[in-house]
mmCIF file of C-alpha atoms and ligand atoms in Angstrom:
data_model
loop_
_atom_site.group_PDB
_atom_site.id
_atom_site.type_symbol
_atom_site.label_atom_id
_atom_site.label_comp_id
_atom_site.label_asym_id
_atom_site.label_seq_id
_atom_site.Cartn_x
_atom_site.Cartn_y
_atom_site.Cartn_z
ATOM 1 C CA MET A 1 53.647 16.485 4.094
ATOM 2 C CA ASP A 2 52.284 20.189 4.041
ATOM 3 C CA ILE A 3 54.268 23.037 5.433
ATOM 4 C CA ILE A 4 53.021 26.616 5.963
ATOM 5 C CA PHE A 5 55.442 29.481 5.973
ATOM 6 C CA TYR A 6 55.004 33.160 7.413
ATOM 7 C CA HIS A 7 57.635 36.022 7.615
ATOM 8 C CA PRO A 8 56.667 39.560 7.555
ATOM 9 C CA THR A 9 60.091 40.620 5.764
ATOM 10 C CA PHE A 10 61.660 37.649 4.378
ATOM 11 C CA ASP A 11 61.946 36.739 0.631
ATOM 12 C CA THR A 12 59.196 34.299 0.801
ATOM 13 C CA HIS A 13 59.615 33.051 -2.757
ATOM 14 C CA TYR A 14 63.221 32.122 -1.867
ATOM 15 C CA TRP A 15 62.255 30.110 1.089
ATOM 16 C CA LEU A 16 59.529 28.113 -0.545
ATOM 17 C CA LYS A 17 61.682 27.245 -3.320
ATOM 18 C CA ALA A 18 64.714 26.347 -0.942
ATOM 19 C CA LEU A 19 62.399 24.298 1.427
ATOM 20 C CA SER A 20 60.852 22.556 -1.567
ATOM 21 C CA ALA A 21 64.271 21.517 -2.625
ATOM 22 C CA ALA A 22 65.471 20.431 0.674
ATOM 23 C CA LEU A 23 62.426 18.411 1.435
ATOM 24 C CA PRO A 24 61.537 16.538 -1.806
ATOM 25 C CA GLY A 25 57.807 15.700 -1.706
ATOM 26 C CA ALA A 26 56.718 18.238 0.690
ATOM 27 C CA ARG A 27 54.324 20.784 -0.276
ATOM 28 C CA VAL A 28 55.426 24.036 1.016
ATOM 29 C CA ARG A 29 53.049 27.273 0.742
ATOM 30 C CA GLU A 30 52.946 30.770 1.966
ATOM 31 C CA TRP A 31 50.353 31.183 4.679
ATOM 32 C CA LYS A 32 47.895 34.008 3.865
ATOM 33 C CA ARG A 33 44.872 35.436 5.762
ATOM 34 C CA GLY A 34 41.899 32.916 5.463
ATOM 35 C CA ASP A 35 43.938 29.841 4.900
ATOM 36 C CA ASN A 36 42.622 27.074 6.935
ATOM 37 C CA GLN A 37 43.804 24.157 5.090
ATOM 38 C CA PRO A 38 45.679 21.593 7.051
ATOM 39 C CA ALA A 39 49.190 21.615 7.473
ATOM 40 C CA ASP A 40 51.999 19.440 9.120
ATOM 41 C CA TYR A 41 54.521 21.981 10.086
ATOM 42 C CA ALA A 42 54.438 25.736 10.353
ATOM 43 C CA LEU A 43 57.598 28.130 10.008
ATOM 44 C CA VAL A 44 56.965 31.428 11.497
ATOM 45 C CA TRP A 45 58.181 34.911 12.664
ATOM 46 C CA HIS A 46 55.796 37.366 14.409
ATOM 47 C CA PRO A 47 52.775 35.022 13.104
ATOM 48 C CA PRO A 48 49.167 36.380 13.405
ATOM 49 C CA VAL A 49 47.343 34.357 15.929
ATOM 50 C CA GLU A 50 44.902 33.045 13.438
ATOM 51 C CA MET A 51 47.730 31.343 11.504
ATOM 52 C CA LEU A 52 48.309 28.809 14.342
ATOM 53 C CA GLN A 53 45.118 28.777 16.313
ATOM 54 C CA GLY A 54 43.254 25.490 16.178
ATOM 55 C CA ARG A 55 45.802 23.882 14.010
ATOM 56 C CA GLU A 56 46.944 20.155 14.767
ATOM 57 C CA LEU A 57 50.509 20.653 13.892
ATOM 58 C CA LYS A 58 53.464 18.275 14.109
ATOM 59 C CA ALA A 59 55.800 21.208 15.077
ATOM 60 C CA VAL A 60 56.301 25.005 14.645
ATOM 61 C CA PHE A 61 59.453 26.341 13.959
ATOM 62 C CA ALA A 62 60.654 29.976 14.921
ATOM 63 C CA LEU A 63 62.796 31.427 12.072
ATOM 64 C CA GLY A 64 65.131 33.031 14.613
ATOM 65 C CA ALA A 65 67.092 32.093 17.645
ATOM 66 C CA GLY A 66 64.780 34.059 20.317
ATOM 67 C CA VAL A 67 61.392 32.936 20.803
ATOM 68 C CA ASP A 68 60.398 35.678 23.183
ATOM 69 C CA SER A 69 57.980 37.302 20.535
ATOM 70 C CA ILE A 70 56.129 34.001 20.184
ATOM 71 C CA LEU A 71 56.024 32.985 23.784
ATOM 72 C CA ASN A 72 54.807 36.501 24.725
ATOM 73 C CA LYS A 73 51.860 36.277 22.125
ATOM 74 C CA LEU A 74 51.157 32.758 23.614
ATOM 75 C CA LYS A 75 50.645 34.375 26.877
ATOM 76 C CA ALA A 76 48.183 36.862 25.517
ATOM 77 C CA HIS A 77 46.441 34.125 23.322
ATOM 78 C CA PRO A 78 46.939 30.827 25.318
ATOM 79 C CA ASP A 79 44.743 28.971 22.577
ATOM 80 C CA MET A 80 47.290 30.046 19.736
ATOM 81 C CA LEU A 81 49.332 26.815 20.056
ATOM 82 C CA ALA A 82 48.340 23.639 21.935
ATOM 83 C CA ASP A 83 50.843 22.590 24.697
ATOM 84 C CA SER A 84 51.212 19.248 23.076
ATOM 85 C CA ILE A 85 52.740 20.991 19.743
ATOM 86 C CA PRO A 86 56.283 21.340 20.118
ATOM 87 C CA LEU A 87 58.107 24.566 19.408
ATOM 88 C CA PHE A 88 61.506 24.650 17.835
ATOM 89 C CA ARG A 89 64.235 27.419 17.303
ATOM 90 C CA LEU A 90 67.216 28.059 15.104
ATOM 91 C CA GLU A 91 70.398 26.963 16.828
ATOM 92 C CA ASP A 92 73.256 28.932 15.457
ATOM 93 C CA THR A 93 72.499 28.283 11.601
ATOM 94 C CA GLY A 94 75.271 31.037 10.873
ATOM 95 C CA MET A 95 74.249 33.350 13.860
ATOM 96 C CA GLY A 96 77.200 32.159 15.960
ATOM 97 C CA GLU A 97 79.893 33.262 13.414
ATOM 98 C CA GLN A 98 78.187 36.751 13.218
ATOM 99 C CA MET A 99 78.052 37.143 16.916
ATOM 100 C CA GLN A 100 81.832 36.052 17.031
ATOM 101 C CA GLU A 101 82.750 38.611 14.432
ATOM 102 C CA TYR A 102 80.663 41.418 16.372
ATOM 103 C CA ALA A 103 82.162 40.617 19.824
ATOM 104 C CA VAL A 104 85.797 40.097 18.797
ATOM 105 C CA SER A 105 85.995 43.268 16.770
ATOM 106 C CA GLN A 106 84.246 45.385 19.381
ATOM 107 C CA VAL A 107 86.571 43.848 22.407
ATOM 108 C CA LEU A 108 89.750 44.829 20.370
ATOM 109 C CA HIS A 109 88.147 48.116 19.414
ATOM 110 C CA TRP A 110 87.999 48.923 23.283
ATOM 111 C CA PHE A 111 91.271 47.135 24.257
ATOM 112 C CA ARG A 112 93.265 49.123 21.590
ATOM 113 C CA ARG A 113 91.544 52.319 22.883
ATOM 114 C CA PHE A 114 90.272 53.177 19.426
ATOM 115 C CA ASP A 115 87.311 54.902 21.185
ATOM 116 C CA ASP A 116 89.704 57.179 22.910
ATOM 117 C CA TYR A 117 91.854 57.852 19.695
ATOM 118 C CA GLN A 118 88.433 58.692 17.946
ATOM 119 C CA ALA A 119 87.690 61.372 20.502
ATOM 120 C CA LEU A 120 91.279 62.575 20.368
ATOM 121 C CA LYS A 121 91.060 62.855 16.658
ATOM 122 C CA GLN A 122 88.069 64.810 16.805
ATOM 123 C CA GLN A 123 89.913 67.375 18.774
ATOM 124 C CA ALA A 124 93.210 67.161 16.444
ATOM 125 C CA ARG A 125 95.176 65.807 19.363
ATOM 126 C CA TRP A 126 98.288 63.785 18.727
ATOM 127 C CA GLU A 127 98.297 61.780 21.980
ATOM 128 C CA PRO A 128 99.845 58.345 22.299
ATOM 129 C CA LEU A 129 97.811 56.722 25.343
ATOM 130 C CA ALA A 130 98.973 54.087 27.785
ATOM 131 C CA ASP A 131 98.276 50.484 26.506
ATOM 132 C CA TYR A 132 95.608 48.340 28.501
ATOM 133 C CA GLN A 133 96.956 45.119 29.738
ATOM 134 C CA ARG A 134 94.964 41.857 29.021
ATOM 135 C CA GLU A 135 94.856 40.858 32.667
ATOM 136 C CA ASP A 136 92.722 43.978 33.331
ATOM 137 C CA PHE A 137 90.391 43.226 30.608
ATOM 138 C CA THR A 138 88.457 40.097 31.891
ATOM 139 C CA VAL A 139 85.447 39.540 29.394
ATOM 140 C CA GLY A 140 82.314 38.256 31.056
ATOM 141 C CA ILE A 141 79.413 36.699 28.997
ATOM 142 C CA LEU A 142 75.920 36.719 30.347
ATOM 143 C CA GLY A 143 74.231 33.616 28.794
ATOM 144 C CA ALA A 144 76.466 30.752 27.943
ATOM 145 C CA GLY A 145 74.380 28.872 25.454
ATOM 146 C CA VAL A 146 74.693 28.285 21.832
ATOM 147 C CA LEU A 147 75.633 31.977 20.843
ATOM 148 C CA GLY A 148 77.492 32.741 24.145
ATOM 149 C CA SER A 149 79.817 29.600 23.920
ATOM 150 C CA LYS A 150 80.567 30.652 20.355
ATOM 151 C CA VAL A 151 81.542 34.146 21.278
ATOM 152 C CA ALA A 152 83.738 32.537 24.206
ATOM 153 C CA GLU A 153 85.383 30.303 21.568
ATOM 154 C CA ALA A 154 86.452 33.105 19.404
ATOM 155 C CA LEU A 155 87.574 35.348 22.121
ATOM 156 C CA ALA A 156 89.681 32.552 23.658
ATOM 157 C CA PRO A 157 92.848 32.840 21.243
ATOM 158 C CA TRP A 158 93.067 36.442 22.159
ATOM 159 C CA GLY A 159 94.216 35.860 25.663
ATOM 160 C CA PHE A 160 91.713 37.808 27.697
ATOM 161 C CA PRO A 161 90.737 36.253 30.864
ATOM 162 C CA LEU A 162 87.155 34.730 30.129
ATOM 163 C CA ARG A 163 84.288 33.999 32.252
ATOM 164 C CA CYS A 164 80.384 33.186 31.608
ATOM 165 C CA TRP A 165 77.395 32.947 33.635
ATOM 166 C CA SER A 166 74.347 30.653 32.946
ATOM 167 C CA ARG A 167 71.713 28.791 34.568
ATOM 168 C CA THR A 168 73.843 25.533 34.889
ATOM 169 C CA ARG A 169 77.640 25.234 35.280
ATOM 170 C CA LYS A 170 79.458 24.908 31.783
ATOM 171 C CA ALA A 171 83.034 23.292 30.902
ATOM 172 C CA TYR A 172 84.196 25.335 28.253
ATOM 173 C CA PRO A 173 87.892 25.453 27.751
ATOM 174 C CA GLY A 174 89.772 28.358 29.210
ATOM 175 C CA VAL A 175 86.288 29.984 30.386
ATOM 176 C CA GLU A 176 85.513 30.323 34.190
ATOM 177 C CA SER A 177 81.911 29.275 34.542
ATOM 178 C CA PHE A 178 79.499 30.851 37.054
ATOM 179 C CA ALA A 179 76.087 29.331 37.652
ATOM 180 C CA GLY A 180 72.839 30.682 38.919
ATOM 181 C CA THR A 181 71.740 33.684 40.886
ATOM 182 C CA ASP A 182 74.000 32.939 43.818
ATOM 183 C CA GLU A 183 77.144 33.439 41.627
ATOM 184 C CA LEU A 184 76.085 36.373 39.593
ATOM 185 C CA SER A 185 77.865 38.897 41.992
ATOM 186 C CA SER A 186 81.252 36.866 41.754
ATOM 187 C CA PHE A 187 80.895 36.707 38.053
ATOM 188 C CA LEU A 188 80.566 40.517 37.770
ATOM 189 C CA GLN A 189 83.270 41.537 40.257
ATOM 190 C CA GLY A 190 86.381 42.156 38.048
ATOM 191 C CA THR A 191 84.347 41.853 34.882
ATOM 192 C CA ARG A 192 85.659 44.789 32.598
ATOM 193 C CA VAL A 193 83.753 43.944 29.375
ATOM 194 C CA LEU A 194 80.230 42.603 29.787
ATOM 195 C CA ILE A 195 78.646 40.703 26.812
ATOM 196 C CA ASN A 196 74.813 39.873 27.029
ATOM 197 C CA LEU A 197 73.643 36.964 25.187
ATOM 198 C CA LEU A 198 70.765 35.840 27.600
ATOM 199 C CA PRO A 199 67.213 34.901 26.286
ATOM 200 C CA ASN A 200 64.497 37.295 27.144
ATOM 201 C CA THR A 201 62.520 35.512 30.114
ATOM 202 C CA GLY A 202 60.681 36.635 33.099
ATOM 203 C CA GLU A 203 63.898 36.128 34.955
ATOM 204 C CA THR A 204 66.187 38.032 32.894
ATOM 205 C CA VAL A 205 63.975 41.301 31.940
ATOM 206 C CA GLY A 206 65.711 44.279 33.306
ATOM 207 C CA ILE A 207 68.879 42.341 34.551
ATOM 208 C CA ILE A 208 71.437 44.932 33.435
ATOM 209 C CA ASN A 209 70.337 47.567 35.919
ATOM 210 C CA SER A 210 72.291 49.952 38.272
ATOM 211 C CA THR A 211 72.736 47.112 40.842
ATOM 212 C CA LEU A 212 74.501 45.012 38.243
ATOM 213 C CA LEU A 213 76.299 47.621 36.513
ATOM 214 C CA ASN A 214 77.904 48.970 40.016
ATOM 215 C CA GLN A 215 79.427 45.580 40.491
ATOM 216 C CA LEU A 216 81.552 45.635 37.398
ATOM 217 C CA ALA A 217 85.064 46.850 37.456
ATOM 218 C CA ASP A 218 85.653 50.490 37.107
ATOM 219 C CA ASN A 219 85.959 51.999 33.415
ATOM 220 C CA SER A 220 84.059 48.760 32.029
ATOM 221 C CA TYR A 221 82.164 48.314 28.866
ATOM 222 C CA VAL A 222 78.844 46.914 28.220
ATOM 223 C CA MET A 223 77.713 45.038 24.775
ATOM 224 C CA ASN A 224 74.065 44.205 24.621
ATOM 225 C CA LEU A 225 73.665 41.625 21.730
ATOM 226 C CA ALA A 226 70.449 40.023 22.986
ATOM 227 C CA ARG A 227 67.487 41.834 23.795
ATOM 228 C CA GLY A 228 66.547 45.426 24.679
ATOM 229 C CA VAL A 229 64.416 44.523 27.541
ATOM 230 C CA HIS A 230 67.289 43.194 29.239
ATOM 231 C CA LEU A 231 68.944 46.637 29.747
ATOM 232 C CA VAL A 232 67.487 49.422 31.694
ATOM 233 C CA GLU A 233 68.537 52.138 29.380
ATOM 234 C CA ALA A 234 68.403 54.929 32.031
ATOM 235 C CA ASP A 235 70.691 53.071 34.453
ATOM 236 C CA LEU A 236 73.201 52.618 31.586
ATOM 237 C CA LEU A 237 73.195 56.435 30.965
ATOM 238 C CA LYS A 238 73.709 57.089 34.717
ATOM 239 C CA ALA A 239 76.634 54.446 34.754
ATOM 240 C CA LEU A 240 78.357 56.083 31.717
ATOM 241 C CA GLU A 241 77.893 59.605 33.439
ATOM 242 C CA SER A 242 79.213 58.473 36.972
ATOM 243 C CA GLY A 243 82.345 57.121 35.136
ATOM 244 C CA LYS A 244 81.667 53.585 36.165
ATOM 245 C CA LEU A 245 81.109 52.599 32.695
ATOM 246 C CA LYS A 246 83.544 53.817 29.867
ATOM 247 C CA GLY A 247 81.328 52.598 26.872
ATOM 248 C CA ALA A 248 78.541 50.691 25.510
ATOM 249 C CA MET A 249 77.899 48.797 22.165
ATOM 250 C CA LEU A 250 74.154 48.353 21.552
ATOM 251 C CA ASP A 251 72.444 46.264 18.938
ATOM 252 C CA VAL A 252 68.980 45.955 20.640
ATOM 253 C CA TYR A 253 66.717 48.404 22.351
ATOM 254 C CA SER A 254 63.751 48.730 24.723
ATOM 255 C CA LYS A 255 61.953 49.956 21.828
ATOM 256 C CA GLU A 256 62.743 48.973 18.003
ATOM 257 C CA PRO A 257 63.320 51.034 16.013
ATOM 258 C CA LEU A 258 64.868 53.352 18.625
ATOM 259 C CA PRO A 259 62.811 56.558 18.875
ATOM 260 C CA ALA A 260 64.349 59.771 17.643
ATOM 261 C CA GLU A 261 64.161 61.258 21.049
ATOM 262 C CA SER A 262 66.204 58.456 22.786
ATOM 263 C CA PRO A 263 69.348 59.951 24.339
ATOM 264 C CA LEU A 264 71.301 57.075 23.323
ATOM 265 C CA TRP A 265 71.649 58.525 19.666
ATOM 266 C CA ALA A 266 73.653 61.467 20.660
ATOM 267 C CA HIS A 267 75.683 59.925 23.503
ATOM 268 C CA PRO A 268 79.453 60.027 22.412
ATOM 269 C CA ARG A 269 80.152 56.799 24.339
ATOM 270 C CA VAL A 270 77.425 54.671 23.025
ATOM 271 C CA ALA A 271 78.022 53.007 19.803
ATOM 272 C CA MET A 272 74.963 51.434 18.042
ATOM 273 C CA THR A 273 73.784 49.103 15.445
ATOM 274 C CA PRO A 274 70.007 48.429 14.501
ATOM 275 C CA HIS A 275 69.428 44.670 15.779
ATOM 276 C CA VAL A 276 71.859 43.271 13.037
ATOM 277 C CA ALA A 277 74.257 41.375 15.456
ATOM 278 C CA ALA A 278 73.270 38.206 13.925
ATOM 279 C CA VAL A 279 70.457 37.730 11.350
ATOM 280 C CA THR A 280 69.056 34.574 10.061
ATOM 281 C CA ARG A 281 70.918 33.093 7.171
ATOM 282 C CA PRO A 282 68.501 31.422 4.915
ATOM 283 C CA ALA A 283 70.374 28.638 3.367
ATOM 284 C CA GLU A 284 71.742 27.573 6.752
ATOM 285 C CA ALA A 285 68.402 27.879 8.370
ATOM 286 C CA VAL A 286 66.402 25.948 5.632
ATOM 287 C CA SER A 287 69.008 22.965 5.820
ATOM 288 C CA TYR A 288 68.569 22.942 9.660
ATOM 289 C CA ILE A 289 64.896 22.778 9.507
ATOM 290 C CA ALA A 290 64.797 20.392 6.831
ATOM 291 C CA HIS A 291 67.165 18.093 8.852
ATOM 292 C CA THR A 292 65.039 18.392 11.952
ATOM 293 C CA ILE A 293 61.860 17.707 10.222
ATOM 294 C CA THR A 294 63.344 14.691 8.499
ATOM 295 C CA GLN A 295 64.524 13.393 11.894
ATOM 296 C CA LEU A 296 61.107 14.080 13.461
ATOM 297 C CA GLU A 297 59.469 12.168 10.683
ATOM 298 C CA LYS A 298 61.706 9.236 11.307
ATOM 299 C CA GLY A 299 61.107 9.321 15.015
ATOM 300 C CA GLU A 300 64.891 10.164 15.722
ATOM 301 C CA PRO A 301 66.100 12.746 18.362
ATOM 302 C CA VAL A 302 66.376 16.395 17.584
ATOM 303 C CA THR A 303 67.713 19.363 19.452
ATOM 304 C CA GLY A 304 66.413 23.115 19.317
ATOM 305 C CA ARG A 305 63.108 22.263 21.277
ATOM 306 C CA VAL A 306 61.909 25.228 23.340
ATOM 307 C CA ASP A 307 61.031 24.701 26.929
ATOM 308 C CA ARG A 308 57.988 26.624 27.064
ATOM 309 C CA GLN A 309 57.692 26.723 30.966
ATOM 310 C CA ARG A 310 61.540 27.984 31.088
ATOM 311 C CA GLY A 311 60.763 30.616 28.438
ATOM 312 C CA TYR A 312 63.731 29.783 26.028
HETATM 313 N N1 NAI B 1 70.888 40.676 18.282
HETATM 314 C C1 NAI B 1 70.734 39.739 17.575
HETATM 315 O O1 NAI B 1 70.700 40.007 16.322
HETATM 316 C C2 NAI B 1 70.340 38.561 17.908
HETATM 317 C C3 NAI B 1 69.842 38.260 19.332
HETATM 318 N N2 NAI B 1 69.748 37.048 19.904
HETATM 319 C C4 NAI B 1 69.454 36.667 21.328
HETATM 320 O O2 NAI B 1 70.386 35.860 21.737
HETATM 321 C C5 NAI B 1 69.776 35.107 22.730
HETATM 322 C C6 NAI B 1 70.439 33.903 23.083
HETATM 323 O O3 NAI B 1 70.658 32.799 21.898
HETATM 324 P P1 NAI B 1 71.176 31.327 22.250
HETATM 325 O O4 NAI B 1 72.605 31.432 22.673
HETATM 326 O O5 NAI B 1 70.912 30.688 20.966
HETATM 327 O O6 NAI B 1 70.225 30.841 23.470
HETATM 328 P P2 NAI B 1 70.500 29.609 24.321
HETATM 329 O O7 NAI B 1 69.145 29.068 24.758
HETATM 330 O O8 NAI B 1 71.458 28.447 23.567
HETATM 331 O O9 NAI B 1 71.354 30.066 25.520
HETATM 332 C C7 NAI B 1 70.724 30.817 26.509
HETATM 333 C C8 NAI B 1 71.734 30.904 27.755
HETATM 334 O O10 NAI B 1 71.316 31.726 28.608
HETATM 335 C C9 NAI B 1 71.413 31.073 29.973
HETATM 336 N N3 NAI B 1 70.170 31.585 30.766
HETATM 337 C C10 NAI B 1 68.886 31.664 30.491
HETATM 338 N N4 NAI B 1 68.213 31.948 31.656
HETATM 339 C C11 NAI B 1 68.975 32.185 32.562
HETATM 340 C C12 NAI B 1 68.928 32.655 34.076
HETATM 341 N N5 NAI B 1 67.936 33.071 34.505
HETATM 342 N N6 NAI B 1 70.093 32.633 34.596
HETATM 343 C C13 NAI B 1 71.153 32.436 34.145
HETATM 344 N N7 NAI B 1 71.454 31.971 32.885
HETATM 345 C C14 NAI B 1 70.506 31.787 32.131
HETATM 346 C C15 NAI B 1 71.148 29.607 29.675
HETATM 347 O O11 NAI B 1 71.649 28.922 30.830
HETATM 348 C C16 NAI B 1 72.076 29.438 28.421
HETATM 349 O O12 NAI B 1 73.330 29.436 28.833
HETATM 350 C C17 NAI B 1 68.401 34.869 21.926
HETATM 351 O O13 NAI B 1 67.424 34.299 23.005
HETATM 352 C C18 NAI B 1 68.028 36.053 21.322
HETATM 353 O O14 NAI B 1 67.295 36.840 22.207
HETATM 354 C C19 NAI B 1 69.759 35.929 19.009
HETATM 355 C C20 NAI B 1 70.287 35.966 17.773
HETATM 356 C C21 NAI B 1 70.311 37.278 17.049
HETATM 357 O O1 3PY B 2 67.276 35.286 16.003
HETATM 358 C C1 3PY B 2 66.896 36.205 16.635
HETATM 359 O O2 3PY B 2 66.340 35.985 17.728
HETATM 360 C C2 3PY B 2 67.095 37.561 16.330
HETATM 361 O O3 3PY B 2 67.131 38.586 17.038
HETATM 362 C C3 3PY B 2 67.307 37.941 14.976
HETATM 363 O O4 3PY B 2 67.837 39.220 14.841
#
């Protein structure tokens, strides 16, 4: 079996060695321009079109959870990957735990009013504030898939009212489930902390806009952990100015790296990280991909296949 690998920033040497160890007998090579030799599987992130074009592969694996960049490239170059070639993505592989750490720590940060105390500290003011109550701190998760469900699971023991919104109804313990466009407004009403973990698709681009934000509880908070295109940044700034929103924690942006002139940088109530909420953990990802390839070779059922029509 031949496997080609391409990632613009990962430690390719590590991946080739780890994949070879996990799949004894497989010949794993780094794909370089001009390499037209046959391959069975391709492991990619932001692949050049020529890497995949015209190849008869058994499957392609995205080296992350989101496949928006590959699917967008496919729209521009429909012949990059034949419809018959399955595309897989990473399911969790350690990203769930990272999202849990990120979301829980930030919800607690807001709930314990550390943002307010930080602002008071800067004015050298000693001023105990009224506690927030859990019942006024409903956390709503947009997108209740692999990562959204992990975040809900980690928040559950903290006792905040929890709800999620997804395409189909979920039955997660202790989480109120809302499904489909018809139930989005009910999901938003009363939500105090909104956490976004949707995939980037034609239906979700720009979903966090003024119309959505104005339906949240007053003094609410937004955490965008999914993709920058979900959030209309100008609308977020308006909601912060109007007082509808108290704060935002952003990991992803409409343009990355975020340009120096973005007003988000200097906003006192916007906290930011540079698209690091959950990164691909190489060891977990290698073992997940090796397992999936082994199952595919045996003709056994696998998970993680992307529905190209649906867009995730
Ligand atoms: N900031 C970061 O570091 C990272 C961000 N991500 C982002 O997180 C996203 C989510 O990842 P997973 O949980 O693994 O995806 P997933 O496919 O398991 O879950 C997606 C969820 O969104 C829901 N959904 C999709 N379209 C919808 C629609 N139109 N209306 C209502 N619900 C809809 C689905 O029903 C599902 O519950 C990825 O697509 C990626 O963009 C992933 C990893 C790291
Ligand atoms: O896996 C993904 O989709 C990511 O965004 C990684 O940072």
